[in-house]
PDB file of C-alpha atoms and ligand atoms in Angstrom:
ATOM      1  CA  MET A 144      -0.006  -0.072   0.015  1.00  0.00           C
ATOM      2  CA  ALA A 145       1.252   3.098  -1.135  1.00  0.00           C
ATOM      3  CA  GLY A 146       0.168   5.226   1.731  1.00  0.00           C
ATOM      4  CA  GLN A 147       1.703   2.713   4.456  1.00  0.00           C
ATOM      5  CA  ASN A 148       5.375   3.179   3.170  1.00  0.00           C
ATOM      6  CA  VAL A 149       5.337   6.714   3.473  1.00  0.00           C
ATOM      7  CA  LEU A 150       3.798   7.199   7.125  1.00  0.00           C
ATOM      8  CA  LYS A 151       5.888   7.356   9.940  1.00  0.00           C
ATOM      9  CA  LEU A 152       3.939   4.610  12.143  1.00  0.00           C
ATOM     10  CA  GLU A 153       5.486   6.122  15.382  1.00  0.00           C
ATOM     11  CA  LYS A 154       3.835   9.299  14.441  1.00  0.00           C
ATOM     12  CA  LEU A 155       0.518   8.069  13.470  1.00  0.00           C
ATOM     13  CA  PRO A 156      -2.595   9.528  15.734  1.00  0.00           C
ATOM     14  CA  GLY A 157      -4.363   6.927  17.484  1.00  0.00           C
ATOM     15  CA  HIS A 158      -7.783   8.464  17.197  1.00  0.00           C
ATOM     16  CA  VAL A 159      -8.682  10.827  14.140  1.00  0.00           C
ATOM     17  CA  ALA A 160     -11.865  12.509  14.035  1.00  0.00           C
ATOM     18  CA  ILE A 161     -13.166  14.054  10.772  1.00  0.00           C
ATOM     19  CA  ILE A 162     -16.001  16.785   9.952  1.00  0.00           C
ATOM     20  CA  MET A 163     -16.850  15.623   6.731  1.00  0.00           C
ATOM     21  CA  ASP A 164     -17.910  18.709   5.160  1.00  0.00           C
ATOM     22  CA  GLY A 165     -18.741  20.559   1.733  1.00  0.00           C
ATOM     23  CA  ASN A 166     -21.097  18.017   0.042  1.00  0.00           C
ATOM     24  CA  GLY A 167     -23.686  20.487  -0.376  1.00  0.00           C
ATOM     25  CA  ARG A 168     -21.300  23.026  -2.348  1.00  0.00           C
ATOM     26  CA  TRP A 169     -19.641  19.864  -4.062  1.00  0.00           C
ATOM     27  CA  ALA A 170     -22.795  19.462  -5.706  1.00  0.00           C
ATOM     28  CA  LYS A 171     -23.528  22.635  -6.439  1.00  0.00           C
ATOM     29  CA  LYS A 172     -20.321  23.486  -7.965  1.00  0.00           C
ATOM     30  CA  ARG A 173     -21.725  20.441 -10.254  1.00  0.00           C
ATOM     31  CA  GLY A 174     -25.172  21.860 -10.809  1.00  0.00           C
ATOM     32  CA  MET A 175     -26.257  18.899  -8.858  1.00  0.00           C
ATOM     33  CA  PRO A 176     -28.768  18.735  -5.966  1.00  0.00           C
ATOM     34  CA  ARG A 177     -27.204  18.400  -2.732  1.00  0.00           C
ATOM     35  CA  THR A 178     -27.943  14.786  -1.912  1.00  0.00           C
ATOM     36  CA  PHE A 179     -25.822  14.154  -4.988  1.00  0.00           C
ATOM     37  CA  GLY A 180     -22.963  15.591  -2.884  1.00  0.00           C
ATOM     38  CA  HIS A 181     -24.050  13.259  -0.079  1.00  0.00           C
ATOM     39  CA  LYS A 182     -23.938  10.094  -2.220  1.00  0.00           C
ATOM     40  CA  ALA A 183     -20.504  11.117  -3.303  1.00  0.00           C
ATOM     41  CA  GLY A 184     -19.641  11.762   0.135  1.00  0.00           C
ATOM     42  CA  VAL A 185     -20.253   7.959   1.296  1.00  0.00           C
ATOM     43  CA  GLU A 186     -17.688   6.775  -1.274  1.00  0.00           C
ATOM     44  CA  ALA A 187     -15.115   9.230   0.198  1.00  0.00           C
ATOM     45  CA  LEU A 188     -16.085   7.795   3.596  1.00  0.00           C
ATOM     46  CA  ARG A 189     -15.629   4.068   2.495  1.00  0.00           C
ATOM     47  CA  GLU A 190     -11.938   4.666   1.266  1.00  0.00           C
ATOM     48  CA  ILE A 191     -11.021   6.697   4.554  1.00  0.00           C
ATOM     49  CA  ILE A 192     -12.357   3.903   6.563  1.00  0.00           C
ATOM     50  CA  LYS A 193     -10.306   1.317   4.549  1.00  0.00           C
ATOM     51  CA  MET A 194      -7.232   3.566   4.583  1.00  0.00           C
ATOM     52  CA  SER A 195      -7.223   3.930   8.421  1.00  0.00           C
ATOM     53  CA  ASP A 196      -7.872   0.220   8.848  1.00  0.00           C
ATOM     54  CA  GLU A 197      -4.816  -0.339   6.543  1.00  0.00           C
ATOM     55  CA  VAL A 198      -2.141   2.169   8.374  1.00  0.00           C
ATOM     56  CA  GLY A 199      -3.360   0.961  11.701  1.00  0.00           C
ATOM     57  CA  ILE A 200      -5.246   4.013  13.081  1.00  0.00           C
ATOM     58  CA  ARG A 201      -6.871   2.334  16.447  1.00  0.00           C
ATOM     59  CA  ALA A 202     -10.034   4.657  16.280  1.00  0.00           C
ATOM     60  CA  LEU A 203     -11.926   6.822  13.578  1.00  0.00           C
ATOM     61  CA  THR A 204     -14.637   9.432  14.449  1.00  0.00           C
ATOM     62  CA  VAL A 205     -16.687  10.585  11.566  1.00  0.00           C
ATOM     63  CA  TYR A 206     -19.460  13.486  11.924  1.00  0.00           C
ATOM     64  CA  ALA A 207     -22.378  12.253   9.984  1.00  0.00           C
ATOM     65  CA  PHE A 208     -24.848  14.334  11.434  1.00  0.00           C
ATOM     66  CA  SER A 209     -25.379  16.866  14.007  1.00  0.00           C
ATOM     67  CA  THR A 210     -28.150  17.578  16.541  1.00  0.00           C
ATOM     68  CA  GLU A 211     -28.463  21.108  14.538  1.00  0.00           C
ATOM     69  CA  ASN A 212     -28.538  19.101  10.868  1.00  0.00           C
ATOM     70  CA  TRP A 213     -32.216  18.517  11.586  1.00  0.00           C
ATOM     71  CA  LYS A 214     -32.825  22.215  10.728  1.00  0.00           C
ATOM     72  CA  ARG A 215     -32.289  21.247   6.851  1.00  0.00           C
ATOM     73  CA  SER A 216     -35.339  20.691   4.485  1.00  0.00           C
ATOM     74  CA  THR A 217     -37.304  17.578   4.985  1.00  0.00           C
ATOM     75  CA  GLU A 218     -36.250  16.544   1.634  1.00  0.00           C
ATOM     76  CA  GLU A 219     -32.406  16.669   2.387  1.00  0.00           C
ATOM     77  CA  VAL A 220     -32.863  15.268   6.066  1.00  0.00           C
ATOM     78  CA  GLY A 221     -34.863  12.343   4.230  1.00  0.00           C
ATOM     79  CA  ALA A 222     -32.532  11.530   1.700  1.00  0.00           C
ATOM     80  CA  LEU A 223     -29.558  11.733   4.558  1.00  0.00           C
ATOM     81  CA  MET A 224     -31.744   8.846   6.315  1.00  0.00           C
ATOM     82  CA  GLY A 225     -32.362   6.934   3.424  1.00  0.00           C
ATOM     83  CA  LEU A 226     -28.188   7.056   2.772  1.00  0.00           C
ATOM     84  CA  LEU A 227     -27.647   5.741   6.224  1.00  0.00           C
ATOM     85  CA  LEU A 228     -30.117   2.637   6.020  1.00  0.00           C
ATOM     86  CA  GLU A 229     -28.231   1.905   2.472  1.00  0.00           C
ATOM     87  CA  TYR A 230     -24.745   2.553   4.136  1.00  0.00           C
ATOM     88  CA  PHE A 231     -25.358  -0.302   6.773  1.00  0.00           C
ATOM     89  CA  ARG A 232     -27.234  -2.523   4.445  1.00  0.00           C
ATOM     90  CA  ARG A 233     -24.243  -2.447   2.093  1.00  0.00           C
ATOM     91  CA  GLU A 234     -21.435  -2.016   4.205  1.00  0.00           C
ATOM     92  CA  LEU A 235     -22.031  -3.760   7.632  1.00  0.00           C
ATOM     93  CA  GLU A 236     -21.009  -7.324   6.452  1.00  0.00           C
ATOM     94  CA  GLU A 237     -17.612  -6.057   4.942  1.00  0.00           C
ATOM     95  CA  LEU A 238     -17.086  -3.852   8.083  1.00  0.00           C
ATOM     96  CA  ASN A 239     -17.809  -6.841  10.437  1.00  0.00           C
ATOM     97  CA  ARG A 240     -15.447  -9.098   8.298  1.00  0.00           C
ATOM     98  CA  LYS A 241     -12.726  -6.627   8.635  1.00  0.00           C
ATOM     99  CA  ASN A 242     -13.237  -6.769  12.468  1.00  0.00           C
ATOM    100  CA  VAL A 243     -14.149  -2.941  12.810  1.00  0.00           C
ATOM    101  CA  CYS A 244     -16.237  -2.423  15.804  1.00  0.00           C
ATOM    102  CA  ILE A 245     -18.932   0.196  15.185  1.00  0.00           C
ATOM    103  CA  HIS A 246     -19.885   2.925  17.834  1.00  0.00           C
ATOM    104  CA  ILE A 247     -22.357   5.543  17.395  1.00  0.00           C
ATOM    105  CA  LEU A 248     -21.754   8.997  19.382  1.00  0.00           C
ATOM    106  CA  GLY A 249     -25.243  10.736  19.826  1.00  0.00           C
ATOM    107  CA  ASP A 250     -28.654  10.072  20.764  1.00  0.00           C
ATOM    108  CA  ILE A 251     -29.813   6.991  18.868  1.00  0.00           C
ATOM    109  CA  ASP A 252     -33.001   6.805  20.970  1.00  0.00           C
ATOM    110  CA  GLY A 253     -33.541  10.394  20.769  1.00  0.00           C
ATOM    111  CA  MET A 254     -34.034  10.408  16.957  1.00  0.00           C
ATOM    112  CA  PRO A 255     -37.250  11.917  15.842  1.00  0.00           C
ATOM    113  CA  LYS A 256     -40.229   9.909  14.707  1.00  0.00           C
ATOM    114  CA  GLY A 257     -40.305   8.489  11.376  1.00  0.00           C
ATOM    115  CA  THR A 258     -36.507   7.191  11.950  1.00  0.00           C
ATOM    116  CA  GLU A 259     -37.130   4.047  13.672  1.00  0.00           C
ATOM    117  CA  ARG A 260     -35.785   1.877  10.786  1.00  0.00           C
ATOM    118  CA  GLN A 261     -32.636   3.982  11.018  1.00  0.00           C
ATOM    119  CA  GLN A 262     -32.578   3.412  14.949  1.00  0.00           C
ATOM    120  CA  GLU A 263     -32.985  -0.435  14.439  1.00  0.00           C
ATOM    121  CA  ALA A 264     -30.169  -0.535  12.057  1.00  0.00           C
ATOM    122  CA  LEU A 265     -27.708   1.455  14.400  1.00  0.00           C
ATOM    123  CA  HIS A 266     -28.402  -0.880  17.296  1.00  0.00           C
ATOM    124  CA  ARG A 267     -27.967  -3.713  15.207  1.00  0.00           C
ATOM    125  CA  ALA A 268     -24.892  -2.642  13.630  1.00  0.00           C
ATOM    126  CA  ILE A 269     -23.407  -1.869  17.448  1.00  0.00           C
ATOM    127  CA  ASP A 270     -24.433  -5.228  18.319  1.00  0.00           C
ATOM    128  CA  LYS A 271     -23.095  -6.990  15.526  1.00  0.00           C
ATOM    129  CA  THR A 272     -19.651  -5.719  15.953  1.00  0.00           C
ATOM    130  CA  LYS A 273     -19.542  -5.342  19.482  1.00  0.00           C
ATOM    131  CA  ASN A 274     -16.971  -8.306  20.011  1.00  0.00           C
ATOM    132  CA  ASN A 275     -14.568  -7.081  17.266  1.00  0.00           C
ATOM    133  CA  THR A 276     -11.117  -5.727  18.221  1.00  0.00           C
ATOM    134  CA  GLY A 277     -10.064  -4.176  15.102  1.00  0.00           C
ATOM    135  CA  LEU A 278     -10.690  -0.487  14.046  1.00  0.00           C
ATOM    136  CA  ILE A 279     -13.175   1.456  16.223  1.00  0.00           C
ATOM    137  CA  LEU A 280     -15.222   3.390  13.818  1.00  0.00           C
ATOM    138  CA  ASN A 281     -17.218   5.822  15.650  1.00  0.00           C
ATOM    139  CA  ILE A 282     -20.358   7.712  13.655  1.00  0.00           C
ATOM    140  CA  ALA A 283     -21.330  10.690  15.419  1.00  0.00           C
ATOM    141  CA  LEU A 284     -25.037  11.093  14.524  1.00  0.00           C
ATOM    142  CA  ASN A 285     -27.690  13.099  16.149  1.00  0.00           C
ATOM    143  CA  TYR A 286     -24.583  14.267  18.167  1.00  0.00           C
ATOM    144  CA  GLY A 287     -23.603  17.733  19.816  1.00  0.00           C
ATOM    145  CA  GLY A 288     -20.880  18.389  21.832  1.00  0.00           C
ATOM    146  CA  GLN A 289     -22.713  20.380  24.378  1.00  0.00           C
ATOM    147  CA  GLN A 290     -25.660  17.739  24.598  1.00  0.00           C
ATOM    148  CA  GLU A 291     -22.710  15.039  25.342  1.00  0.00           C
ATOM    149  CA  ILE A 292     -21.257  17.357  27.947  1.00  0.00           C
ATOM    150  CA  VAL A 293     -24.787  17.531  29.410  1.00  0.00           C
ATOM    151  CA  ARG A 294     -25.592  14.269  29.504  1.00  0.00           C
ATOM    152  CA  ALA A 295     -22.237  13.570  31.356  1.00  0.00           C
ATOM    153  CA  ALA A 296     -23.365  15.916  34.041  1.00  0.00           C
ATOM    154  CA  ARG A 297     -26.718  14.358  34.277  1.00  0.00           C
ATOM    155  CA  ASN A 298     -25.313  10.928  34.734  1.00  0.00           C
ATOM    156  CA  LEU A 299     -22.666  11.910  37.283  1.00  0.00           C
ATOM    157  CA  ALA A 300     -25.520  14.070  39.331  1.00  0.00           C
ATOM    158  CA  GLU A 301     -28.045  11.022  39.234  1.00  0.00           C
ATOM    159  CA  LYS A 302     -24.936   8.805  40.706  1.00  0.00           C
ATOM    160  CA  ALA A 303     -24.370  11.786  43.368  1.00  0.00           C
ATOM    161  CA  VAL A 304     -28.542  11.948  44.184  1.00  0.00           C
ATOM    162  CA  ARG A 305     -28.308   7.973  44.706  1.00  0.00           C
ATOM    163  CA  GLY A 306     -25.223   8.401  46.892  1.00  0.00           C
ATOM    164  CA  GLU A 307     -22.810   6.566  44.742  1.00  0.00           C
ATOM    165  CA  ILE A 308     -20.590   9.705  44.767  1.00  0.00           C
ATOM    166  CA  ARG A 309     -19.850  12.783  46.455  1.00  0.00           C
ATOM    167  CA  PRO A 310     -20.009  16.193  44.162  1.00  0.00           C
ATOM    168  CA  GLU A 311     -16.434  16.669  45.250  1.00  0.00           C
ATOM    169  CA  GLU A 312     -15.260  13.344  43.765  1.00  0.00           C
ATOM    170  CA  ILE A 313     -16.268  14.600  40.350  1.00  0.00           C
ATOM    171  CA  THR A 314     -13.031  14.699  38.519  1.00  0.00           C
ATOM    172  CA  ARG A 315     -11.997  14.936  34.950  1.00  0.00           C
ATOM    173  CA  GLU A 316     -11.647  11.414  34.946  1.00  0.00           C
ATOM    174  CA  LEU A 317     -14.907  10.711  36.052  1.00  0.00           C
ATOM    175  CA  MET A 318     -16.452  13.039  33.233  1.00  0.00           C
ATOM    176  CA  GLN A 319     -14.231  11.578  30.596  1.00  0.00           C
ATOM    177  CA  ALA A 320     -16.006   7.967  31.522  1.00  0.00           C
ATOM    178  CA  GLU A 321     -19.200   9.608  30.898  1.00  0.00           C
ATOM    179  CA  MET A 322     -18.352  10.577  27.454  1.00  0.00           C
ATOM    180  CA  TYR A 323     -19.818   8.740  24.426  1.00  0.00           C
ATOM    181  CA  THR A 324     -15.695   7.934  23.922  1.00  0.00           C
ATOM    182  CA  ALA A 325     -14.944   6.609  27.138  1.00  0.00           C
ATOM    183  CA  GLY A 326     -12.326   3.855  27.132  1.00  0.00           C
ATOM    184  CA  GLU A 327     -11.076   4.979  23.739  1.00  0.00           C
ATOM    185  CA  PRO A 328      -7.522   6.836  22.813  1.00  0.00           C
ATOM    186  CA  GLU A 329      -7.593  10.558  23.072  1.00  0.00           C
ATOM    187  CA  VAL A 330      -8.372  12.307  19.893  1.00  0.00           C
ATOM    188  CA  ASP A 331      -5.223  13.573  18.613  1.00  0.00           C
ATOM    189  CA  LEU A 332      -6.210  14.644  15.068  1.00  0.00           C
ATOM    190  CA  ILE A 333      -9.552  16.928  14.263  1.00  0.00           C
ATOM    191  CA  ILE A 334      -9.725  17.263  10.187  1.00  0.00           C
ATOM    192  CA  ARG A 335     -12.176  19.675   8.673  1.00  0.00           C
ATOM    193  CA  THR A 336     -12.750  19.448   4.951  1.00  0.00           C
ATOM    194  CA  SER A 337     -14.309  22.497   3.029  1.00  0.00           C
ATOM    195  CA  GLY A 338     -12.104  25.169   4.712  1.00  0.00           C
ATOM    196  CA  GLU A 339     -14.518  26.375   7.635  1.00  0.00           C
ATOM    197  CA  LEU A 340     -12.658  27.275  10.510  1.00  0.00           C
ATOM    198  CA  ARG A 341     -15.025  26.322  13.138  1.00  0.00           C
ATOM    199  CA  ILE A 342     -16.022  23.197  15.391  1.00  0.00           C
ATOM    200  CA  SER A 343     -19.535  23.071  14.727  1.00  0.00           C
ATOM    201  CA  ASN A 344     -20.606  21.253  18.160  1.00  0.00           C
ATOM    202  CA  PHE A 345     -17.869  18.488  17.710  1.00  0.00           C
ATOM    203  CA  LEU A 346     -16.175  16.656  20.138  1.00  0.00           C
ATOM    204  CA  LEU A 347     -16.078  19.644  22.549  1.00  0.00           C
ATOM    205  CA  TRP A 348     -14.820  17.575  25.285  1.00  0.00           C
ATOM    206  CA  GLN A 349     -12.222  15.462  23.230  1.00  0.00           C
ATOM    207  CA  CYS A 350     -10.897  18.266  21.698  1.00  0.00           C
ATOM    208  CA  ALA A 351      -8.630  19.786  24.364  1.00  0.00           C
ATOM    209  CA  TYR A 352      -5.428  18.769  23.103  1.00  0.00           C
ATOM    210  CA  ALA A 353      -6.382  17.555  19.766  1.00  0.00           C
ATOM    211  CA  GLU A 354      -4.387  18.817  16.722  1.00  0.00           C
ATOM    212  CA  PHE A 355      -6.386  20.352  13.895  1.00  0.00           C
ATOM    213  CA  TYR A 356      -6.009  20.052  10.327  1.00  0.00           C
ATOM    214  CA  ILE A 357      -8.569  22.099   7.916  1.00  0.00           C
ATOM    215  CA  THR A 358      -8.482  21.783   4.304  1.00  0.00           C
ATOM    216  CA  ASP A 359     -10.420  23.536   1.582  1.00  0.00           C
ATOM    217  CA  THR A 360     -10.968  20.346  -0.200  1.00  0.00           C
ATOM    218  CA  LEU A 361     -14.643  19.304  -0.011  1.00  0.00           C
ATOM    219  CA  TRP A 362     -15.745  15.982   1.655  1.00  0.00           C
ATOM    220  CA  PRO A 363     -16.120  14.050  -1.293  1.00  0.00           C
ATOM    221  CA  ASP A 364     -12.665  15.059  -3.109  1.00  0.00           C
ATOM    222  CA  PHE A 365     -10.831  14.095   0.123  1.00  0.00           C
ATOM    223  CA  ASP A 366      -9.193  10.747  -1.053  1.00  0.00           C
ATOM    224  CA  ARG A 367      -6.330   8.765   0.023  1.00  0.00           C
ATOM    225  CA  GLU A 368      -4.049  11.399  -1.187  1.00  0.00           C
ATOM    226  CA  GLN A 369      -5.264  13.922   1.007  1.00  0.00           C
ATOM    227  CA  TYR A 370      -5.632  11.498   3.787  1.00  0.00           C
ATOM    228  CA  ARG A 371      -2.068  10.819   3.459  1.00  0.00           C
ATOM    229  CA  MET A 372      -1.068  14.670   3.429  1.00  0.00           C
ATOM    230  CA  ALA A 373      -2.999  15.120   6.761  1.00  0.00           C
ATOM    231  CA  LEU A 374      -1.498  12.323   8.553  1.00  0.00           C
ATOM    232  CA  GLU A 375       1.637  13.823   7.445  1.00  0.00           C
ATOM    233  CA  ALA A 376       0.866  17.141   8.603  1.00  0.00           C
ATOM    234  CA  TYR A 377       0.220  15.351  11.920  1.00  0.00           C
ATOM    235  CA  ALA A 378       3.652  13.646  12.124  1.00  0.00           C
ATOM    236  CA  GLY A 379       5.302  16.959  11.852  1.00  0.00           C
ATOM    237  CA  ARG A 380       3.366  18.360  14.565  1.00  0.00           C
ATOM    238  CA  ASN A 381       5.109  19.360  18.057  1.00  0.00           C
ATOM    239  CA  ARG A 382       2.793  18.393  20.763  1.00  0.00           C
ATOM    240  CA  ARG A 383       3.577  20.182  24.004  1.00  0.00           C
ATOM    241  CA  PHE A 384       0.374  19.546  26.086  1.00  0.00           C
ATOM    242  CA  GLY A 385       0.982  22.864  28.184  1.00  0.00           C
ATOM    243  CA  GLY A 386       4.565  21.893  28.601  1.00  0.00           C
ATOM    244  CA  VAL A 387       7.606  23.369  26.859  1.00  0.00           C
TER     245      VAL A 387
HETATM  246  C1  IPE B  49     -21.686  17.829   5.190  1.00  0.00           C
HETATM  247  O1  IPE B  49     -21.798  18.494   3.968  1.00  0.00           O
HETATM  248  C2  IPE B  49     -22.581  16.617   5.462  1.00  0.00           C
HETATM  249  C3  IPE B  49     -23.610  17.066   6.115  1.00  0.00           C
HETATM  250  C4  IPE B  49     -23.754  17.883   7.416  1.00  0.00           C
HETATM  251  C5  IPE B  49     -24.302  15.928   6.767  1.00  0.00           C
HETATM  252  P1  IPE B  49     -23.026  19.677   4.227  1.00  0.00           P
HETATM  253  O2  IPE B  49     -24.278  19.245   3.647  1.00  0.00           O
HETATM  254  O3  IPE B  49     -22.739  20.403   5.337  1.00  0.00           O
HETATM  255  O4  IPE B  49     -22.343  20.637   2.820  1.00  0.00           O
HETATM  256  P2  IPE B  49     -22.091  22.055   2.548  1.00  0.00           P
HETATM  257  O5  IPE B  49     -21.431  22.508   3.792  1.00  0.00           O
HETATM  258  O6  IPE B  49     -23.189  22.935   2.688  1.00  0.00           O
HETATM  259  O7  IPE B  49     -21.569  22.186   1.469  1.00  0.00           O
HETATM  260  C1  IPE B  50     -20.932  20.006  10.567  1.00  0.00           C
HETATM  261  O1  IPE B  50     -21.111  20.454   9.310  1.00  0.00           O
HETATM  262  C2  IPE B  50     -21.796  18.663  10.606  1.00  0.00           C
HETATM  263  C3  IPE B  50     -21.348  17.521   9.824  1.00  0.00           C
HETATM  264  C4  IPE B  50     -20.275  17.555   9.183  1.00  0.00           C
HETATM  265  C5  IPE B  50     -22.069  16.256   9.926  1.00  0.00           C
HETATM  266  P1  IPE B  50     -22.123  21.515   9.109  1.00  0.00           P
HETATM  267  O2  IPE B  50     -22.430  22.115   7.642  1.00  0.00           O
HETATM  268  O3  IPE B  50     -23.600  20.955   9.711  1.00  0.00           O
HETATM  269  O4  IPE B  50     -21.721  22.942  10.055  1.00  0.00           O
HETATM  270  P2  IPE B  50     -21.861  24.391  10.010  1.00  0.00           P
HETATM  271  O5  IPE B  50     -23.489  24.554   9.862  1.00  0.00           O
HETATM  272  O6  IPE B  50     -21.125  25.086   8.486  1.00  0.00           O
HETATM  273  O7  IPE B  50     -21.274  24.982  10.982  1.00  0.00           O
HETATM  274 MG1   MG B  51     -21.723  22.103   5.814  1.00  0.00          MG
END
């Protein structure tokens, strides 16, 4: 694999997270409906998952749908939900064969009415791959970083009310353990495509010391070479974590 030879493995991020942005603009540039861009985005995602697995990334988180994306037109939301079902129908067997363990970051059961089939497909994917020991694939769906932190606070408050912990015992580690990413390697690298310089409610807790890599490339055009460039950029970073 070309990518494998050029990457310095010792400097490979353990956990990569991607804001897959720019599908709509990609389609618009081609005079096509936004949905066309989302379809192309799924193809891009397939290759990036494959490459993550090949180079030995431990965990890959992809932002598929935010808690704010429900604001979009019924038509677009419907198309995205359709693609989600199609994705698992097409890919689940192969992901499972590749030993990929699927996690969903976000509130599956809080998805709106009419998405019951999607919710069921998500639970099925988690269940089918739960004992797999390969790449951890986190799909952030109906996900908001603020909502994740609120959920963690609420879980700890409930434990305190039940008398299982005292408020002064609440630490960073206890909060960490309530995040969707509990038990996974820290997020090392956050990639955002389409050039937007914002976090858009993604991994607010986990991004504390993550390295950022932003490219103008629109998500459907983000290919193996683009990914290799992001990983190379990461390998060249000097991470200090507040030290010198
Ligand atoms: C990212 O692409 C995919 C989702 C948010 C689901 P967009 O749909 O946000 O595309 P742009 O940013 O409008 O080009
Ligand atoms: C972030 O992109 C969400 C996903 C990629 C799923 P958005 O397109 O929703 O973010 P904004 O609106 O540009 O901040
Ligand atoms: Mg966008």
